[in-house]
Amino acid sequence: MVEPMRPEILFPLFTPVSTLKGVGPRVAPLVERLAGPLVRDVLFTAPQSVIRRVGATVDHAVDGQVQTFIVSIDAHQPPSRLGQPWKIRAWDETGFLTLTWFKGHGPHLERQHPVGVRRAVSGKVERFGSEIQVAHPEYLLPEERAGEIPAFEPVYPATAGLPSRTFRRFALEALSRAPELPEWLDPAWQGRERLPAWREAFALAHNPTGEADVSLLSPHRRRLAYDELLAHQLALAQRKAARRAQPAPRVGPSPLAELAEKALPFKLTGAQIRALSEVRGDLASGERMSRLLQGDVGSGKTVVAMLAVTDAAGAGLQSAFMAPTEILARQHYETLAEPLAALGLSVILLTGRDKGAARAAKLAGLANGAHAVAIGTHALFQDDVAFKTLGLAIIDEQHRFGVNERRRLQAKGPQGEDGGVHLLAMSATPIPRTLELTVFGDLDVSRIDEKPPGRTPVATRAVPMPRLPEIIARLKAAAAGGAQAFWICPLVSESEKIDLRAAEDRAADLRQIIGPSVGLVHGQMPAAEKDAVMQAFVEGAVSVLVATTVVEVGVNVPNASIMVIEQAERFGLAQLHQLRGRVGRGARESSCVLLYDLPLSDTAQQRLDILRKSDDGFEIAEKDLELRGGGDPLGLKQSGFPAYRLADPVAHRDLIAVAADDARLILARDPDLSSPRGLAVRTLQELFDWKPASPLHDAG
Ligand code: ADP
Ligand code: MG
């Protein structure tokens, strides 16, 4: 599609903030930091709350409230020493009020507000014993101008040197430059939802007359949120369409895969069968697959990937299977090499450790097609790694890789008409369904929402820290009986050094009681040393593994049956759930102990309860989202979640699916966006100028 030029109607908004009255060289950087570089960005910065100014007499002054009083000036009290405030004593029939200025004010106050005049004063009340004070009153006006003091005032995000009221002036000027735009909403839906027109929505947002008007649930804020969500969904849908137009080799189900499936020591679950058939649909389509396999830890994603690999091999195509760490790559290799070799497929492991002649031999085998599958780490991206006919790229724990890395891998496939590398990504980060569309809107997603049979859920208990000795005693007994345990210490303080010390101290404590089989891994360790400790744990030489923050994602130690997490209340639920997923993979009964510091807040208590009661990652993510509300409860930014300015992923989550449907419909009916509504939609897209950072794809 030809890049449309920005419509002229938007020019007034796409000018630098310095064109706003009062935004000079000193203020401009502050406005830019707060809102962004353009007038549009100032317009897009909506107030977060309102101050309600209540008229009162002095005897009804309430500490901490913003109030307006009508007073007479009684006396000026200039500072007696440098650094002291300038004070005015004022009064009404019910009492005395002190007005205070700490800086930048002086004798001019006495000239402007001489003793005896009546003034309307407004500001935040502070009470010190019997003294009632307003420091730096926001308004101090002649009584007859009291009407100028607004009863409600929006509060904008403020920063030092740029108070909310100053920003408000800029916002109102930005609003005055906002044009009426053609309507891009479906009129019937807009009517049903009672959503105002675009410009009116901003006018209402910037001129609230009460609490309800700053609510994210108000019709005008919903409208603005919807616009942003729609713009984003359109961008995602267009990207998906563009990708679909790229050809890739047609791969049918192969007899090899049938053999591989027969050789499995288990039957595929319903969810695995579903995911596999979706993958196969993509592989056979002639279009490039971009599918995400979403499944909780232990849900069995690897076998689905393996069957896709055998399909590709059946079609004469090589596969590359990437893992974020060496230990994970090695585990995948150990799982896959044998069953694939049984089918006559040669598999190699390629990591940073491969050097010299051995590495050269592996690369030669990939280049001439002798090896069907390469499993490895980032080492697979290197320039001298070439494939004969790469047809499928599999990426485990996809969020650990960047877009560039994936592109480099996909670029290793044959280019041109029959070229193109199918992409299958895997993720165990449970994302609530409502948010999936936003995070992975340009991908096809298969969910494995069923666990293989025979798993006993991990018995989960929350235990207060004072009972630590008891936990350690039990751990000692379990270790003596051959059990293995993870012991997680969180990264909590700002200083990694302090956290590291805490983990080292804990490891030392445990070593004293349990013995020398206690190991320690942390992020500051050289990779080789870390790997060595992990390997000792995998082999059973280490019985208790103390670790800071994250244990290597996805690591499989079937014999580990105990997970202890210190200061569990500090972790996100999704993260706790993933940590817990490291145990409960073997025959032993598994347990998870969530140690918490006292006192525990109500919300923290509820959160730990969710974890005790559920072992479904998606359900946990959903509940966590509801409990925590805004912010970034699930580490979404890290998983590519866009930073919306007007939409809130929680408050507006009902609008996400609507916007996704709407975007699909708009593009289906009018792919070139040339109808009147299509043209309006283009204006919307230009307005947001959306260039989404996608977790898996950039343009093409
Ligand atoms: P993840 O989705 O976390 O990557 P894995 O693919 O590592 O999970 O699978 C976890 C374990 O479950 C493996 O040991 C695997 O062999 C086993 N598994 C996978 N599918 C099934 C199944 N349908 N029935 C029984 N066990 C299965
Ligand atoms: Mg896995």
Short mmCIF file of C-alpha atoms in Angstrom, two decimals, residues 392-596:
data_model
loop_
_atom_site.label_atom_id
_atom_site.label_comp_id
_atom_site.label_asym_id
_atom_site.label_seq_id
_atom_site.Cartn_x
_atom_site.Cartn_y
_atom_site.Cartn_z
CA LEU A 392 10.99 -23.81 9.74
CA ALA A 393 12.24 -21.70 12.63
CA ILE A 394 11.11 -22.58 16.12
CA ILE A 395 11.71 -20.17 18.94
CA ASP A 396 11.27 -21.23 22.53
CA GLU A 397 10.51 -18.58 25.16
CA GLN A 398 10.04 -16.09 22.37
CA HIS A 399 10.03 -13.02 24.61
CA ARG A 400 13.71 -13.57 25.29
CA PHE A 401 14.59 -12.85 21.69
CA GLY A 402 14.50 -9.59 19.81
CA VAL A 403 12.89 -8.92 16.47
CA ASN A 404 16.27 -8.55 14.80
CA GLU A 405 17.45 -11.92 15.98
CA ARG A 406 14.39 -13.60 14.57
CA ARG A 407 14.77 -11.80 11.32
CA ARG A 408 18.38 -12.90 11.05
CA LEU A 409 17.30 -16.48 11.53
CA GLN A 410 14.48 -16.23 9.00
CA ALA A 411 16.86 -14.60 6.52
CA LYS A 412 18.87 -17.82 6.50
CA GLY A 413 16.16 -19.51 4.49
CA PRO A 414 16.01 -19.57 0.71
CA GLN A 415 14.65 -16.28 -0.63
CA GLY A 416 12.42 -15.62 -3.60
CA GLU A 417 9.26 -17.25 -4.91
CA ASP A 418 9.41 -20.59 -3.08
CA GLY A 419 11.49 -19.22 -0.22
CA GLY A 420 10.28 -18.13 3.15
CA VAL A 421 10.75 -19.63 6.55
CA HIS A 422 7.75 -20.66 8.63
CA LEU A 423 7.88 -19.37 12.17
CA LEU A 424 6.62 -21.14 15.26
CA ALA A 425 7.17 -19.33 18.53
CA MET A 426 6.50 -20.76 21.97
CA SER A 427 5.73 -18.96 25.19
CA ALA A 428 4.83 -19.98 28.69
CA THR A 429 3.99 -16.45 29.82
CA PRO A 430 0.31 -16.70 30.58
CA ILE A 431 -1.42 -13.64 29.19
CA PRO A 432 -5.08 -13.05 29.92
CA ARG A 433 -7.24 -13.70 26.89
CA THR A 434 -8.44 -10.12 26.84
CA LEU A 435 -4.92 -8.87 26.40
CA GLU A 436 -3.76 -11.50 23.97
CA LEU A 437 -5.22 -9.57 21.06
CA THR A 438 -3.19 -6.56 21.96
CA VAL A 439 0.07 -8.26 22.61
CA PHE A 440 -0.05 -10.83 19.85
CA GLY A 441 -2.58 -9.21 17.54
CA ASP A 442 -0.48 -9.77 14.44
CA LEU A 443 0.13 -13.43 15.18
CA ASP A 444 -1.97 -16.50 15.05
CA VAL A 445 -2.16 -17.99 18.50
CA SER A 446 -2.69 -21.61 19.48
CA ARG A 447 -3.35 -22.24 23.10
CA ILE A 448 -2.49 -25.43 24.86
CA ASP A 449 -4.90 -25.09 27.72
CA GLU A 450 -4.86 -28.64 28.99
CA LYS A 451 -2.13 -30.43 30.87
CA PRO A 452 -0.98 -33.95 30.11
CA PRO A 453 -2.76 -36.42 32.37
CA GLY A 454 -1.34 -37.83 35.57
CA ARG A 455 0.07 -34.63 36.98
CA THR A 456 -0.60 -34.02 40.62
CA PRO A 457 -0.92 -30.34 41.35
CA VAL A 458 1.86 -28.85 43.42
CA ALA A 459 0.68 -28.53 47.02
CA THR A 460 1.10 -24.84 47.73
CA ARG A 461 1.28 -23.25 51.15
CA ALA A 462 1.87 -19.71 52.33
CA VAL A 463 4.02 -19.58 55.45
CA PRO A 464 5.09 -16.54 57.48
CA MET A 465 8.80 -15.91 57.83
CA PRO A 466 8.98 -16.62 61.59
CA ARG A 467 8.38 -20.27 60.74
CA LEU A 468 11.55 -20.42 58.67
CA PRO A 469 13.40 -22.85 61.02
CA GLU A 470 10.59 -25.36 60.70
CA ILE A 471 10.70 -25.14 56.89
CA ILE A 472 14.45 -25.62 56.88
CA ALA A 473 14.17 -28.65 59.18
CA ARG A 474 11.66 -30.27 56.82
CA LEU A 475 13.79 -29.45 53.84
CA LYS A 476 16.74 -31.14 55.52
CA ALA A 477 14.71 -34.31 56.09
CA ALA A 478 13.45 -34.29 52.50
CA ALA A 479 16.95 -33.78 51.10
CA ALA A 480 18.20 -36.68 53.23
CA GLY A 481 15.49 -38.77 51.56
CA GLY A 482 16.80 -37.85 48.10
CA ALA A 483 14.49 -34.95 47.26
CA GLN A 484 15.76 -31.85 45.49
CA ALA A 485 14.64 -28.29 46.04
CA PHE A 486 14.82 -24.82 44.56
CA TRP A 487 15.14 -21.95 47.01
CA ILE A 488 14.39 -18.58 45.40
CA CYS A 489 15.54 -15.28 46.88
CA PRO A 490 13.95 -12.25 45.25
CA LEU A 491 15.69 -9.22 43.88
CA VAL A 492 14.05 -6.57 45.97
CA SER A 493 16.33 -3.75 46.93
CA GLU A 494 17.60 -1.21 44.47
CA SER A 495 21.04 -2.60 44.95
CA GLU A 496 21.85 -5.92 43.41
CA LYS A 497 24.78 -6.22 45.82
CA ILE A 498 22.53 -6.26 48.84
CA ASP A 499 20.24 -8.86 47.27
CA LEU A 500 23.18 -10.95 46.34
CA ARG A 501 24.41 -10.83 49.92
CA ALA A 502 21.00 -11.99 51.12
CA ALA A 503 21.13 -14.98 48.79
CA GLU A 504 24.72 -15.78 49.74
CA ASP A 505 23.80 -15.57 53.42
CA ARG A 506 20.83 -17.84 52.88
CA ALA A 507 22.96 -20.36 51.02
CA ALA A 508 25.50 -20.27 53.86
CA ASP A 509 22.75 -20.79 56.48
CA LEU A 510 21.33 -23.73 54.59
CA ARG A 511 24.77 -25.23 54.07
CA GLN A 512 25.36 -25.12 57.84
CA ILE A 513 22.19 -27.06 58.50
CA ILE A 514 21.74 -29.23 55.43
CA GLY A 515 25.34 -29.76 54.37
CA PRO A 516 27.63 -29.14 51.41
CA SER A 517 25.09 -30.17 48.78
CA VAL A 518 23.59 -26.67 48.83
CA GLY A 519 24.43 -24.76 45.64
CA LEU A 520 24.02 -21.13 44.65
CA VAL A 521 23.36 -19.47 41.29
CA HIS A 522 22.86 -15.80 40.60
CA GLY A 523 22.90 -13.36 37.75
CA GLN A 524 26.35 -11.98 38.47
CA MET A 525 28.05 -15.33 38.03
CA PRO A 526 30.05 -16.07 34.89
CA ALA A 527 27.88 -18.13 32.53
CA ALA A 528 30.13 -21.17 32.66
CA GLU A 529 30.07 -21.27 36.45
CA LYS A 530 26.29 -20.86 36.48
CA ASP A 531 25.90 -23.67 33.97
CA ALA A 532 28.16 -25.91 36.05
CA VAL A 533 26.02 -25.43 39.18
CA MET A 534 22.81 -25.94 37.19
CA GLN A 535 24.24 -29.07 35.67
CA ALA A 536 25.22 -30.38 39.12
CA PHE A 537 21.61 -29.79 40.16
CA VAL A 538 20.26 -31.58 37.09
CA GLU A 539 22.55 -34.52 37.88
CA GLY A 540 21.58 -34.58 41.55
CA ALA A 541 24.93 -33.61 43.07
CA VAL A 542 23.34 -30.42 44.36
CA SER A 543 20.27 -31.08 46.49
CA VAL A 544 19.17 -27.54 47.29
CA LEU A 545 19.69 -24.85 44.69
CA VAL A 546 19.57 -21.32 46.05
CA ALA A 547 18.91 -18.83 43.25
CA THR A 548 18.30 -15.12 42.92
CA THR A 549 15.24 -14.03 40.94
CA VAL A 550 14.69 -16.23 37.98
CA VAL A 551 15.78 -19.79 37.64
CA GLU A 552 16.51 -20.41 33.98
CA VAL A 553 13.11 -20.41 32.32
CA GLY A 554 11.86 -23.77 31.28
CA VAL A 555 14.59 -25.77 32.93
CA ASN A 556 13.56 -29.35 33.49
CA VAL A 557 14.73 -31.14 36.63
CA PRO A 558 12.17 -33.90 37.12
CA ASN A 559 13.57 -34.94 40.47
CA ALA A 560 13.13 -31.47 41.96
CA SER A 561 9.96 -31.58 44.01
CA ILE A 562 10.22 -28.66 46.42
CA MET A 563 10.08 -24.98 45.63
CA VAL A 564 10.66 -22.43 48.37
CA ILE A 565 10.16 -18.78 47.51
CA GLU A 566 11.22 -16.10 49.97
CA GLN A 567 9.28 -12.85 50.14
CA ALA A 568 6.74 -14.32 47.79
CA GLU A 569 4.53 -11.27 48.30
CA ARG A 570 6.98 -9.27 46.24
CA PHE A 571 6.67 -11.35 43.09
CA GLY A 572 4.09 -11.08 40.34
CA LEU A 573 1.64 -13.97 40.39
CA ALA A 574 2.53 -15.04 36.88
CA GLN A 575 6.15 -15.22 37.91
CA LEU A 576 5.35 -17.19 41.05
CA HIS A 577 3.31 -19.57 38.97
CA GLN A 578 6.15 -20.06 36.55
CA LEU A 579 8.60 -20.66 39.34
CA ARG A 580 6.26 -23.19 40.85
CA GLY A 581 6.07 -24.88 37.46
CA ARG A 582 9.72 -25.94 37.90
CA VAL A 583 8.55 -28.64 40.28
CA GLY A 584 5.83 -31.24 39.97
CA ARG A 585 7.34 -32.75 36.83
CA GLY A 586 8.37 -36.09 38.22
CA ALA A 587 6.89 -38.94 40.17
CA ARG A 588 7.37 -37.37 43.60
CA GLU A 589 4.64 -35.42 45.34
CA SER A 590 5.63 -31.83 44.98
CA SER A 591 5.24 -28.83 47.18
CA CYS A 592 5.69 -25.11 46.99
CA VAL A 593 6.26 -22.95 50.06
CA LEU A 594 5.55 -19.25 49.72
CA LEU A 595 7.41 -17.53 52.53
CA TYR A 596 6.16 -14.06 53.34
#
